[in-house]
Every structure is written in structure tokens, then in C-alpha cells.
Short mmCIF file of C-alpha atoms and ligand atoms in Angstrom, two decimals:
data_model
loop_
_atom_site.label_atom_id
_atom_site.label_comp_id
_atom_site.label_asym_id
_atom_site.label_seq_id
_atom_site.Cartn_x
_atom_site.Cartn_y
_atom_site.Cartn_z
CA UNK A 1 25.53 -7.12 1.48
CA UNK A 2 21.24 -7.76 2.35
CA UNK A 3 20.16 -11.03 1.61
CA UNK A 4 18.43 -10.68 -2.03
CA UNK A 5 14.50 -11.52 -1.21
CA UNK A 6 11.30 -9.60 -2.61
CA UNK A 7 9.94 -9.55 -0.32
CA UNK A 8 11.95 -8.30 2.15
CA UNK A 9 11.38 -10.00 5.40
CA UNK A 10 9.94 -8.27 8.85
CA UNK A 11 12.71 -9.47 10.80
CA UNK A 12 15.86 -11.17 10.14
CA UNK A 13 18.94 -11.52 11.47
CA UNK A 14 22.37 -12.67 9.37
CA UNK A 15 25.84 -12.65 9.16
CA UNK A 16 27.15 -11.73 5.51
CA UNK A 17 30.35 -13.21 5.52
CA UNK A 18 28.92 -16.66 7.40
CA UNK A 19 29.51 -20.34 5.64
CA UNK A 20 27.56 -21.49 2.46
CA UNK A 21 24.92 -24.15 3.29
CA UNK A 22 25.36 -26.94 1.09
CA UNK A 23 23.00 -27.07 -1.89
CA UNK A 24 21.43 -30.25 -0.43
CA UNK A 25 21.23 -29.53 2.99
CA UNK A 26 18.41 -31.09 4.94
CA UNK A 27 15.09 -29.42 5.48
CA UNK A 28 13.36 -29.53 9.00
CA UNK A 29 9.69 -28.61 9.32
CA UNK A 30 7.69 -27.96 12.31
CA UNK A 31 4.48 -27.73 12.15
CA UNK A 32 3.02 -24.83 14.59
CA UNK A 33 -0.40 -23.66 13.76
CA UNK A 34 -0.27 -20.80 16.79
CA UNK A 35 1.86 -18.51 13.99
CA UNK A 36 -0.23 -17.13 12.14
CA UNK A 37 -2.04 -18.62 8.91
CA UNK A 38 0.75 -16.60 6.40
CA UNK A 39 3.78 -16.43 9.00
CA UNK A 40 7.00 -18.91 9.44
CA UNK A 41 10.40 -18.14 10.60
CA UNK A 42 12.86 -19.70 9.25
CA UNK A 43 16.32 -20.57 10.55
CA UNK A 44 19.90 -22.08 9.59
CA UNK A 45 21.89 -23.41 11.63
CA UNK A 46 25.11 -26.46 11.48
CA UNK A 47 24.84 -27.61 7.90
CA UNK A 48 20.46 -27.21 8.12
CA UNK A 49 17.49 -25.56 7.80
CA UNK A 50 15.07 -25.50 10.30
CA UNK A 51 11.59 -23.83 8.88
CA UNK A 52 8.16 -23.56 11.61
CA UNK A 53 4.50 -22.69 9.84
CA UNK A 54 1.28 -23.53 9.37
CA UNK A 55 1.03 -26.13 7.07
CA UNK A 56 -0.64 -24.17 4.69
CA UNK A 57 0.42 -20.84 2.96
CA UNK A 58 3.00 -19.94 6.13
CA UNK A 59 4.99 -23.44 4.93
CA UNK A 60 4.67 -21.93 1.19
CA UNK A 61 5.94 -18.70 1.55
CA UNK A 62 9.24 -20.47 3.77
CA UNK A 63 9.42 -22.72 0.45
CA UNK A 64 9.58 -19.37 -1.63
CA UNK A 65 11.70 -17.81 0.73
CA UNK A 66 14.27 -20.93 0.37
CA UNK A 67 13.88 -20.81 -3.25
CA UNK A 68 15.18 -17.66 -3.66
CA UNK A 69 17.91 -17.55 -1.26
CA UNK A 70 18.76 -20.12 -3.12
CA UNK A 71 18.82 -19.01 -6.62
CA UNK A 72 20.73 -15.45 -5.34
CA UNK A 73 23.77 -16.54 -3.40
CA UNK A 74 22.86 -19.29 -1.59
CA UNK A 75 21.86 -19.77 1.88
CA UNK A 76 24.38 -18.78 4.78
CA UNK A 77 25.04 -20.52 8.58
CA UNK A 78 23.07 -18.22 11.07
CA UNK A 79 20.45 -16.91 9.42
CA UNK A 80 16.99 -16.00 11.35
CA UNK A 81 13.81 -14.86 9.83
CA UNK A 82 10.54 -14.27 11.58
CA UNK A 83 7.86 -13.44 8.90
CA UNK A 84 4.79 -12.21 8.29
CA UNK A 85 2.93 -9.64 5.89
CA UNK A 86 1.89 -6.40 7.18
CA UNK A 87 -1.71 -6.50 4.87
CA UNK A 88 -3.23 -9.82 4.10
CA UNK A 89 -4.71 -8.57 0.54
CA UNK A 90 -1.82 -8.76 -1.64
CA UNK A 91 -3.30 -8.38 -5.59
CA UNK A 92 -2.60 -8.43 -8.96
CA UNK A 93 -5.18 -7.78 -11.90
CA UNK A 94 -5.43 -8.63 -15.14
CA UNK A 95 -7.33 -7.63 -17.92
CA UNK A 96 -8.46 -10.40 -19.77
CA UNK A 97 -11.14 -8.40 -21.88
CA UNK A 98 -9.75 -5.61 -23.99
CA UNK A 99 -7.48 -8.09 -25.01
CA UNK A 100 -7.84 -11.47 -24.50
CA UNK A 101 -5.49 -13.49 -22.32
CA UNK A 102 -6.05 -17.49 -22.05
CA UNK A 103 -5.54 -20.37 -18.86
CA UNK A 104 -1.55 -20.70 -20.19
CA UNK A 105 -0.64 -16.90 -20.08
CA UNK A 106 -2.40 -16.64 -16.73
CA UNK A 107 -0.58 -19.51 -14.94
CA UNK A 108 2.47 -18.04 -16.35
CA UNK A 109 1.66 -15.18 -13.94
CA UNK A 110 0.26 -16.72 -11.28
CA UNK A 111 3.25 -18.88 -10.87
CA UNK A 112 5.56 -15.67 -11.19
CA UNK A 113 3.34 -13.72 -8.54
CA UNK A 114 2.75 -16.39 -5.71
CA UNK A 115 6.86 -16.88 -5.46
CA UNK A 116 6.99 -12.96 -3.97
CA UNK A 117 3.82 -13.56 -2.35
CA UNK A 118 0.95 -12.11 -3.43
CA UNK A 119 -2.17 -13.88 -3.02
CA UNK A 120 -4.86 -12.36 -4.62
CA UNK A 121 -5.25 -13.22 -8.67
CA UNK A 122 -8.19 -10.16 -9.46
CA UNK A 123 -9.63 -11.41 -12.80
CA UNK A 124 -11.48 -8.98 -14.34
CA UNK A 125 -13.73 -11.10 -16.94
CA UNK A 126 -16.71 -8.79 -18.51
CA UNK A 127 -16.50 -5.24 -20.06
CA UNK A 128 -17.59 -3.61 -23.74
CA UNK A 129 -15.23 -4.71 -25.76
CA UNK A 130 -15.77 -8.58 -24.62
CA UNK A 131 -17.30 -10.48 -22.35
CA UNK A 132 -14.86 -13.92 -21.32
CA UNK A 133 -16.56 -15.76 -18.69
CA UNK A 134 -19.65 -19.07 -19.73
CA UNK A 135 -22.83 -18.69 -18.57
CA UNK A 136 -25.00 -21.88 -18.68
CA UNK A 137 -27.94 -19.87 -18.30
CA UNK A 138 -27.41 -17.27 -20.75
CA UNK A 139 -25.13 -18.92 -23.82
CA UNK A 140 -25.22 -15.83 -26.07
CA UNK A 141 -23.09 -13.83 -23.42
CA UNK A 142 -19.98 -15.74 -24.87
CA UNK A 143 -21.46 -17.07 -27.91
CA UNK A 144 -22.33 -13.41 -28.91
CA UNK A 145 -20.97 -11.30 -26.48
CA UNK A 146 -17.28 -12.57 -26.30
CA UNK A 147 -16.38 -11.62 -30.56
CA UNK A 148 -15.85 -8.66 -31.77
CA UNK A 149 -14.90 -7.79 -35.88
CA UNK A 150 -12.04 -5.47 -34.99
CA UNK A 151 -9.39 -3.89 -32.81
CA UNK A 152 -8.76 -0.11 -32.95
CA UNK A 153 -7.66 1.03 -29.26
CA UNK A 154 -5.53 3.67 -29.74
CA UNK A 155 -6.26 4.40 -33.38
CA UNK A 156 -4.35 1.51 -34.30
CA UNK A 157 -6.19 -0.77 -36.55
CA UNK A 158 -5.18 -4.62 -35.58
CA UNK A 159 -7.19 -5.42 -38.82
CA UNK A 160 -8.60 -9.07 -37.76
CA UNK A 161 -11.35 -10.20 -35.23
CA UNK A 162 -11.00 -10.95 -31.33
CA UNK A 163 -12.56 -13.33 -29.21
CA UNK A 164 -11.97 -15.47 -26.55
CA UNK A 165 -13.70 -16.72 -23.51
CA UNK A 166 -12.99 -18.87 -20.10
CA UNK A 167 -15.01 -22.29 -20.16
CA UNK A 168 -16.48 -23.34 -16.89
CA UNK A 169 -13.67 -25.84 -16.68
CA UNK A 170 -11.08 -23.56 -17.27
CA UNK A 171 -12.23 -21.53 -14.78
CA UNK A 172 -12.09 -23.77 -12.03
CA UNK A 173 -8.70 -25.19 -13.41
CA UNK A 174 -6.91 -21.70 -12.84
CA UNK A 175 -9.31 -21.35 -9.48
CA UNK A 176 -7.50 -24.65 -8.19
CA UNK A 177 -3.90 -24.08 -9.79
CA UNK A 178 -4.26 -20.65 -7.69
CA UNK A 179 -5.37 -22.24 -4.70
CA UNK A 180 -2.69 -24.84 -4.74
CA UNK A 181 -0.09 -21.57 -4.71
CA UNK A 182 -2.29 -19.54 -1.70
CA UNK A 183 -3.88 -17.16 -4.23
CA UNK A 184 -7.61 -16.41 -3.84
CA UNK A 185 -9.23 -15.53 -7.22
CA UNK A 186 -11.63 -12.82 -7.31
CA UNK A 187 -13.50 -12.30 -10.77
CA UNK A 188 -14.79 -9.26 -11.48
CA UNK A 189 -18.33 -8.74 -13.38
CA UNK A 190 -18.43 -5.43 -14.36
CA UNK A 191 -21.62 -3.84 -13.38
CA UNK A 192 -24.04 -1.40 -14.08
CA UNK A 193 -21.27 -0.21 -16.29
CA UNK A 194 -18.52 -1.46 -19.26
CA UNK A 195 -21.70 -2.96 -20.29
CA UNK A 196 -22.00 -3.12 -23.65
CA UNK A 197 -20.96 -7.02 -24.40
CA UNK A 198 -23.29 -8.44 -21.78
CA UNK A 199 -26.07 -5.33 -24.08
CA UNK A 200 -25.18 -7.28 -27.49
CA UNK A 201 -25.67 -10.73 -26.68
CA UNK A 202 -29.23 -9.69 -24.65
CA UNK A 203 -30.18 -6.43 -25.70
CA UNK A 204 -33.44 -6.21 -22.93
CA UNK A 205 -30.33 -5.44 -20.17
CA UNK A 206 -30.05 -2.03 -21.34
CA UNK A 207 -32.64 0.67 -21.42
CA UNK A 208 -33.52 1.22 -24.81
CA UNK A 209 -33.46 -2.28 -26.24
CA UNK A 210 -31.48 -1.17 -28.74
CA UNK A 211 -29.19 -4.10 -30.12
CA UNK A 212 -25.46 -3.22 -30.49
CA UNK A 213 -22.07 -4.94 -30.84
CA UNK A 214 -18.83 -5.15 -28.53
CA UNK A 215 -16.90 -2.16 -27.93
CA UNK A 216 -13.04 -2.02 -30.72
CA UNK A 217 -11.66 0.90 -28.50
CA UNK A 218 -10.78 2.21 -25.31
CA UNK A 219 -12.98 4.24 -23.74
CA UNK A 220 -16.60 4.87 -21.27
CA UNK A 221 -19.55 4.40 -23.30
CA UNK A 222 -23.50 4.95 -22.09
CA UNK A 223 -24.54 1.47 -22.45
CA UNK A 224 -25.16 0.70 -19.13
CA UNK A 225 -27.45 -2.11 -17.25
CA UNK A 226 -31.15 -1.04 -17.13
CA UNK A 227 -31.01 -1.08 -13.44
CA UNK A 228 -34.62 -0.56 -13.06
CA UNK A 229 -35.89 -3.30 -15.06
CA UNK A 230 -36.18 -6.21 -12.94
CA UNK A 231 -35.61 -8.55 -16.07
CA UNK A 232 -32.40 -7.15 -15.87
CA UNK A 233 -31.65 -7.19 -12.18
CA UNK A 234 -32.93 -10.92 -12.41
CA UNK A 235 -30.17 -11.16 -14.95
CA UNK A 236 -27.50 -10.24 -13.27
CA UNK A 237 -28.41 -12.61 -9.92
CA UNK A 238 -28.46 -15.17 -12.01
CA UNK A 239 -25.01 -14.68 -13.58
CA UNK A 240 -23.58 -13.95 -9.97
CA UNK A 241 -25.40 -16.89 -8.80
CA UNK A 242 -23.23 -19.27 -11.64
CA UNK A 243 -19.81 -16.78 -10.39
CA UNK A 244 -20.72 -17.86 -6.64
CA UNK A 245 -20.88 -21.72 -7.45
CA UNK A 246 -17.59 -21.53 -9.49
CA UNK A 247 -15.25 -19.82 -7.36
CA UNK A 248 -14.36 -20.80 -3.90
CA UNK A 249 -12.90 -17.59 -2.31
CA UNK A 250 -14.90 -15.17 -0.16
CA UNK A 251 -14.42 -12.26 -2.96
CA UNK A 252 -16.92 -10.97 -5.97
CA UNK A 253 -15.88 -7.61 -7.81
CA UNK A 254 -18.89 -6.32 -9.03
CA UNK A 255 -16.88 -3.25 -10.78
CA UNK A 256 -19.45 0.01 -10.02
CA UNK A 257 -16.99 2.44 -11.99
CA UNK A 258 -17.64 4.81 -14.59
CA UNK A 259 -21.35 4.18 -15.41
CA UNK A 260 -23.02 7.21 -17.23
CA UNK A 261 -26.60 8.39 -16.05
CA UNK A 262 -27.68 9.08 -19.63
CA UNK A 263 -29.44 6.14 -21.12
CA UNK A 264 -30.84 6.12 -16.86
CA UNK A 265 -31.89 10.03 -17.15
CA UNK A 266 -34.54 8.61 -20.60
CA UNK A 267 -35.81 5.37 -18.80
CA UNK A 268 -38.96 5.52 -17.15
CA UNK A 269 -38.12 2.18 -15.80
CA UNK A 270 -34.85 4.03 -14.15
CA UNK A 271 -37.32 6.75 -13.43
CA UNK A 272 -39.78 4.01 -11.73
CA UNK A 273 -36.81 2.54 -9.41
CA UNK A 274 -35.76 5.90 -8.25
CA UNK A 275 -39.44 6.91 -7.33
CA UNK A 276 -40.16 3.76 -5.80
CA UNK A 277 -37.12 4.05 -3.36
CA UNK A 278 -37.41 7.66 -2.89
CA UNK A 279 -33.48 7.91 -4.34
CA UNK A 280 -32.78 11.49 -4.94
CA UNK A 281 -30.53 11.22 -7.59
CA UNK A 282 -28.53 9.04 -10.29
CA UNK A 283 -25.57 8.47 -7.67
CA UNK A 284 -28.04 6.90 -5.37
CA UNK A 285 -29.77 5.15 -8.15
CA UNK A 286 -26.23 3.37 -8.45
CA UNK A 287 -25.75 3.22 -4.73
CA UNK A 288 -28.90 1.50 -4.24
CA UNK A 289 -28.20 -0.86 -7.17
CA UNK A 290 -25.04 -2.09 -5.60
CA UNK A 291 -26.59 -2.23 -1.92
CA UNK A 292 -28.86 -4.69 -3.52
CA UNK A 293 -26.45 -6.87 -5.22
CA UNK A 294 -24.25 -6.66 -2.32
CA UNK A 295 -26.69 -8.10 -0.11
CA UNK A 296 -27.30 -10.90 -2.61
CA UNK A 297 -23.69 -11.74 -2.57
CA UNK A 298 -24.14 -11.90 1.48
CA UNK A 299 -26.55 -14.64 1.08
CA UNK A 300 -24.52 -16.57 -0.70
CA UNK A 301 -21.47 -16.12 1.55
CA UNK A 302 -19.66 -13.75 -0.80
CA UNK A 303 -18.34 -9.87 0.26
CA UNK A 304 -18.49 -7.74 -2.94
CA UNK A 305 -15.45 -5.23 -3.94
CA UNK A 306 -16.56 -2.05 -5.81
CA UNK A 307 -14.24 0.72 -7.41
CA UNK A 308 -14.47 3.19 -5.67
CA UNK A 309 -16.71 5.59 -7.52
CA UNK A 310 -20.01 3.53 -5.71
CA UNK A 311 -18.86 5.61 -2.67
CA UNK A 312 -20.69 8.65 -4.55
CA UNK A 313 -23.97 7.20 -3.92
CA UNK A 314 -23.58 7.86 -0.50
CA UNK A 315 -25.59 4.70 0.77
CA UNK A 316 -23.06 1.99 0.76
CA UNK A 317 -22.58 -0.33 4.11
CA UNK A 318 -19.28 -0.67 5.59
CA UNK A 319 -20.11 -4.03 6.32
CA UNK A 320 -21.81 -5.65 2.73
CA UNK A 321 -19.00 -4.00 0.67
CA UNK A 322 -15.31 -3.23 0.17
CA UNK A 323 -14.21 -0.47 -1.65
CA UNK A 324 -11.03 -0.54 -4.40
CA UNK A 325 -9.54 2.95 -4.88
CA UNK A 326 -7.81 4.02 -8.03
CA UNK A 327 -8.88 7.44 -8.45
CA UNK A 328 -10.82 9.31 -5.64
CA UNK A 329 -10.86 13.00 -6.11
CA UNK A 330 -13.55 13.57 -3.57
CA UNK A 331 -11.91 11.79 -0.90
CA UNK A 332 -14.52 9.49 -0.25
CA UNK A 333 -12.60 6.88 0.50
CA UNK A 334 -11.05 8.10 3.47
CA UNK A 335 -14.96 8.75 4.88
CA UNK A 336 -15.55 5.18 4.13
CA UNK A 337 -12.83 3.72 6.67
CA UNK A 338 -13.98 6.32 9.10
CA UNK A 339 -17.46 4.54 9.17
CA UNK A 340 -15.25 1.05 9.58
CA UNK A 341 -15.03 0.36 6.22
CA UNK A 342 -12.02 -1.39 4.08
CA UNK A 343 -10.58 -0.23 1.14
CA UNK A 344 -7.74 -1.80 -1.15
CA UNK A 345 -5.18 0.72 -2.68
CA UNK A 346 -4.70 0.64 -6.70
CA UNK A 347 -3.62 3.72 -7.51
CA UNK A 348 -3.91 5.37 -10.53
CA UNK A 349 -0.90 7.08 -10.58
CA UNK A 350 1.43 4.48 -8.63
CA UNK A 351 -0.46 1.26 -9.23
CA UNK A 352 -1.85 1.16 -12.56
CA UNK A 353 0.68 -0.60 -14.94
CA UNK A 354 -0.25 -0.48 -18.66
CA UNK A 355 0.82 2.69 -18.35
CA UNK A 356 4.63 3.93 -19.43
CA UNK A 357 8.02 3.70 -17.23
CA UNK A 358 8.04 7.45 -18.52
CA UNK A 359 4.49 8.55 -16.38
CA UNK A 360 5.09 5.52 -13.63
CA UNK A 361 8.47 4.34 -12.55
CA UNK A 362 9.53 1.94 -10.78
CA UNK A 363 10.92 3.84 -8.05
CA UNK A 364 7.26 5.30 -8.16
CA UNK A 365 5.95 2.15 -7.90
CA UNK A 366 8.30 1.38 -4.87
CA UNK A 367 7.97 4.40 -3.03
CA UNK A 368 4.12 4.91 -2.38
CA UNK A 369 3.00 4.82 0.89
CA UNK A 370 -0.82 3.12 0.34
CA UNK A 371 -1.59 4.97 3.66
CA UNK A 372 -1.10 8.40 1.70
CA UNK A 373 -4.28 9.11 0.29
CA UNK A 374 -6.82 7.51 2.43
CA UNK A 375 -5.15 7.32 5.58
CA UNK A 376 -3.92 4.49 7.20
CA UNK A 377 -7.02 3.05 9.30
CA UNK A 378 -8.85 0.57 7.64
CA UNK A 379 -6.21 -0.32 4.77
CA UNK A 380 -6.96 -3.89 3.87
CA UNK A 381 -4.36 -4.59 1.04
CA UNK A 382 -2.81 -2.99 -2.00
CA UNK A 383 -3.09 -4.34 -5.77
CA UNK A 384 -1.21 -3.89 -8.85
CA UNK A 385 -3.50 -3.34 -11.69
CA UNK A 386 -2.98 -4.37 -15.56
CA UNK A 387 -5.58 -3.24 -18.14
CA UNK A 388 -5.27 -4.24 -21.63
CA UNK A 389 -6.66 -1.65 -24.18
CA UNK A 390 -2.94 -1.27 -25.31
CA UNK A 391 -1.45 -4.78 -24.23
CA UNK A 392 -1.45 -6.17 -27.38
CA UNK A 393 1.19 -9.07 -26.67
CA UNK A 394 1.87 -10.99 -23.62
CA UNK A 395 5.48 -10.53 -24.09
CA UNK A 396 4.41 -6.70 -23.16
CA UNK A 397 1.77 -7.42 -20.80
CA UNK A 398 4.91 -9.03 -18.59
CA UNK A 399 7.32 -6.05 -19.68
CA UNK A 400 4.84 -4.02 -18.28
CA UNK A 401 3.71 -5.75 -15.12
CA UNK A 402 7.27 -7.00 -13.94
CA UNK A 403 9.29 -5.85 -12.47
CA UNK A 404 6.91 -3.08 -11.19
CA UNK A 405 4.11 -5.63 -9.80
CA UNK A 406 7.56 -6.92 -7.19
CA UNK A 407 6.87 -3.26 -5.51
CA UNK A 408 3.42 -4.05 -4.74
CA UNK A 409 4.52 -7.30 -3.64
CA UNK A 410 7.07 -5.72 -1.58
CA UNK A 411 4.88 -3.36 0.04
CA UNK A 412 2.15 -5.04 0.37
CA UNK A 413 4.06 -7.46 2.53
CA UNK A 414 6.25 -4.93 4.60
CA UNK A 415 4.04 -2.60 5.22
CA UNK A 416 6.95 0.35 5.64
CA UNK A 417 10.11 -0.29 3.61
CA UNK A 418 12.58 -2.69 5.03
CA UNK A 419 15.45 -1.26 2.81
CA UNK A 420 16.35 1.21 0.30
CA UNK A 421 15.61 1.38 -3.17
CA UNK A 422 19.10 0.64 -4.55
CA UNK A 423 18.79 -2.84 -2.45
CA UNK A 424 15.13 -3.47 -3.89
CA UNK A 425 16.75 -3.59 -7.39
CA UNK A 426 19.58 -5.39 -6.56
CA UNK A 427 17.09 -8.06 -4.90
CA UNK A 428 14.94 -7.40 -8.85
CA UNK A 429 17.99 -8.01 -10.66
CA UNK A 430 18.73 -11.11 -8.97
CA UNK A 431 15.35 -13.01 -8.96
CA UNK A 432 14.46 -12.38 -11.98
CA UNK A 433 15.38 -15.71 -13.46
CA UNK A 434 12.39 -16.49 -10.97
CA UNK A 435 9.66 -15.16 -13.54
CA UNK A 436 9.61 -17.97 -14.99
CA UNK A 437 9.76 -19.15 -18.16
CA UNK A 438 7.64 -16.75 -21.19
CA UNK A 439 7.45 -14.02 -18.19
CA UNK A 440 10.88 -12.76 -18.41
CA UNK A 441 12.91 -11.01 -20.09
CA UNK A 442 12.05 -7.51 -18.52
CA UNK A 443 13.20 -4.26 -19.92
CA UNK A 444 16.91 -3.42 -19.13
CA UNK A 445 17.18 -1.57 -15.58
CA UNK A 446 17.96 1.37 -17.47
CA UNK A 447 14.52 1.79 -18.51
CA UNK A 448 12.94 0.95 -15.13
CA UNK A 449 13.60 4.62 -13.95
CA UNK A 450 13.81 6.76 -17.13
CA UNK A 451 15.17 10.44 -16.94
CA UNK A 452 12.87 13.10 -17.65
CA UNK A 453 13.74 14.05 -21.12
CA UNK A 454 12.50 10.11 -21.74
CA UNK A 455 9.48 10.66 -19.38
CA UNK A 456 8.44 12.98 -21.25
CA UNK A 457 8.98 11.33 -24.62
CA UNK A 458 7.32 8.17 -23.22
CA UNK A 459 4.20 10.09 -21.97
CA UNK A 460 3.74 12.41 -24.99
CA UNK A 461 4.38 9.13 -27.65
CA UNK A 462 1.63 7.06 -25.21
CA UNK A 463 -0.89 9.49 -25.22
CA UNK A 464 -0.01 10.25 -29.19
CA UNK A 465 1.59 14.07 -29.37
CA UNK A 466 2.56 17.48 -27.19
CA UNK A 467 0.18 17.23 -24.42
CA UNK A 468 -0.21 20.60 -22.15
CA UNK A 469 2.71 21.46 -19.40
CA UNK A 470 -0.58 21.67 -16.69
CA UNK A 471 -1.80 17.49 -18.27
CA UNK A 472 1.80 16.57 -17.86
CA UNK A 473 2.59 18.33 -14.62
CA UNK A 474 -1.24 15.98 -13.54
CA UNK A 475 0.50 13.06 -15.20
CA UNK A 476 4.10 13.20 -13.78
CA UNK A 477 3.08 14.60 -10.21
CA UNK A 478 0.28 11.98 -9.54
CA UNK A 479 -2.61 15.36 -9.10
CA UNK A 480 -5.77 13.98 -9.00
ZN1 ZN B 501 -33.38 2.10 -17.50
#
């Protein structure tokens, strides 16, 4: 049997029947910076373990491999692992806006992710339903924008107010916690869409100046940032200035998805910006705003990441932004990578884990090739996303995320699959306890890949009622 490891190493020599090493076998570490930051070599011989790696992530990953081997059957003589990741970006995204999950829960997820060599935590911090990050210059963002009087996602009335936010002290605590586990945190501050909570706190941020409240349901709302207002754009830069100072990493995600044009179409300030910059349409208006913000971040030493919708403006420079692809009907990401751009692959049909296993079975996530829709060129890495409109408990969050996130961890590290799906699921079952306290138990294995009858049932019940044959086919066959 193959060693039960996730992700499976790039190159591994072993002899299945070789004698076991004692549990207290000595581990010798040799420092080798030339090997690559995340690479390591791990060998066993004569009752001892020898690790060669950088002092940073490489050593940490060798330790995770050792921990996994110890947890699943023990270490055997003659092991010879030469390991390094295929992709430098191996991420997971948690939406703390639709339902708030706090520092203790996040730490458990970060621990679990680190054990499987994921290295990016994409932290979704602002949305229509709640603003979750303290900004010193604008205290109302959290005083007003982090609270809503109810929750009615999917027609379920939760019957109580909902709120919560992270203080800057907590943000630093989480960033430090991640850094100790070689995970870079990427904050996401959504703009110009998904902006209702911010406008609730400061109505001048919207085109109409009208007061409103954070939203209680799922959906796409017309309450976007007034990109024609100098005050609103300055506000955004002030917020990002604090965000840049708080987060030690290289990236800031600025959203850029699902921004309806309705308010801009009726706004004199937005019309004036279009005229001043000679912009042909509202896609170009969004594109020019995203470019301005990306340039601002660049001055601060950060690179902006946006969802793929921002490519519609046609003016994003591959040097200034990284694009995260989730659904791209016009295949703009492929053009972007041909121009030299980098794309993070989070395909809606394979890597969005808020949907039931009936829609996105584990096998489907495991077999997805990140080059399938954009091409191999320019793929920076992979990310599994968990939105929380319909995720009302941490237990449910964990069951939706795991084990599917492990398929992302495997693909992000291995590139091409290095073993069969059956071998992968055997490893998942063996390593389940490593998910840690409060994260396990996962759903039983027979729920990870339900049969067609159960898939149809789960999808119909998730989307509340019978779906047309065409919609079902689209969901089950991943047509965009
Ligand atoms: Zn406007």
C-alpha cells in the first residue's frame, strides 16, 4: 500500500514491507536553502530520519509529512521523499460576512489547512450583510455595518440579530498565527459591489446618499460604491491604507465581482468620471476604478487580486492585478493569461464548497484540472472557497469544507494527480484525526460521492424545489 499522505509527494520511494521505525526515532535536520523555499527531502535509514530543507516552510512541510506518516501506520525504513509543490498559491477562502466566524474557529481551520500544506488564507471580510474588520478612521463601519437585525438566507428566518467583527488586535493575532504555520493571509475588502454594509455606516459612499441597513438575505444588491465621488474613492484608499499596515502579506483582494450598474447609470458624479476619463461604458468605469485602486496598492508594496468580472472593463494590466477565476463565461481569463497575467483557479463547479456534495462530490473536486478552463499558462495556483449564506454553524462549515478542501490541497501541491482517487480517499480516512478538535467529524464517506438519485435530491432540496432538466444538467455537468 502507498504511504497515506495528503498531499501525495512529488517523488517518493518506499518499500511497503520494510520494518517500522520506533516512535521515538531521532530526526536530523540539515539546512539547505538552495533546495527551494517550500521543498524538502526526507529519508529514513538505520532507525533514523534525515530531513534536508530550508529553515522556513520546507522544514515545516517535512514536519507535516512526518506527522502524517506517524498518524497513519508509522514510518518505515527505506523511505526516500523528494518533495516540492507544483503551485506556489494553495489557498482556502472563508466568508466571515454572511455568517460570522470568530478567531477560535478560524484558528482551528488554519491549523487543519497547514497540516495539509495549504499556504494562503483568503479572508472575506466585507460584504452587503456585514463589515467585519475594524478601521480606526471610520469606526461606524463596525459600529453600524457589522450588525444586522435578522438573517433570512434561503427563506429561513433565524429570528435573532446577527453581528461580529475583528478588532485590529485580533486581525494581527490571526495573521501571526498564520505566519507561524507558513500561511499568508489575504484580506478581501469588496469593492465596488457588495457594499451595502459600508453604505449603511456612511451613506455618502453610495451614489444616492440614501440611508440603508446591512442586508439580511443572499443575493446581488444595487448598493455599490460611487466611483465618481472623490470622497468615496479617498475613503476606499484610507481603508486600504489601514489594511496594508495590518497585513504583512503581499496581496490584498479587492473583490470586483457582481457590481450592478443601475446606480452608476443614474449618477451625475459617475457620469462625470466617465466623461473625464473617456470611458465607453460601465464595464470600463469599473475597470478604471479597479486599476486606480490596484495602482494605489502597488505604491504600498501590495498586489491586488480581483474576481474575474473585473476583466470585462478590458483595461486591467497583468502587472498590476492577479485575477481569481470562479465563473468566466466569456473566457476572459484565458486572454488575460495570454497577455502575461496570473490566475488563481476557484472554479464554481469544482472548488465552491458551500454547495452540497450532491452538486460537488469529492471525486469531482479531486479530478478537476485547474488548467481545464483557462489553459496551463499563467495559473498561479488553486483555492477552495466557502461562502456562508447557508452555513449557519461551524459544524456545518467544517463538514462542507472537509474533505473537499483536501482535494484542493492535493492538486495544488501535486499538479497532476500522482495516484488514484481510491488511494486518495484511503488517505483521507486515515488522516481524518489530523483535522483536529472541533473540525472533525466529517460526513461519513458514503456521503462524499452520492449516487445520482441522492445527488438530484440534495441539489433539489438545496435550491428549494424541483429544477428544470436544463438547470440540473448545467449544475451537474458544470456548464457555464
Ligand atoms: Zn456614483
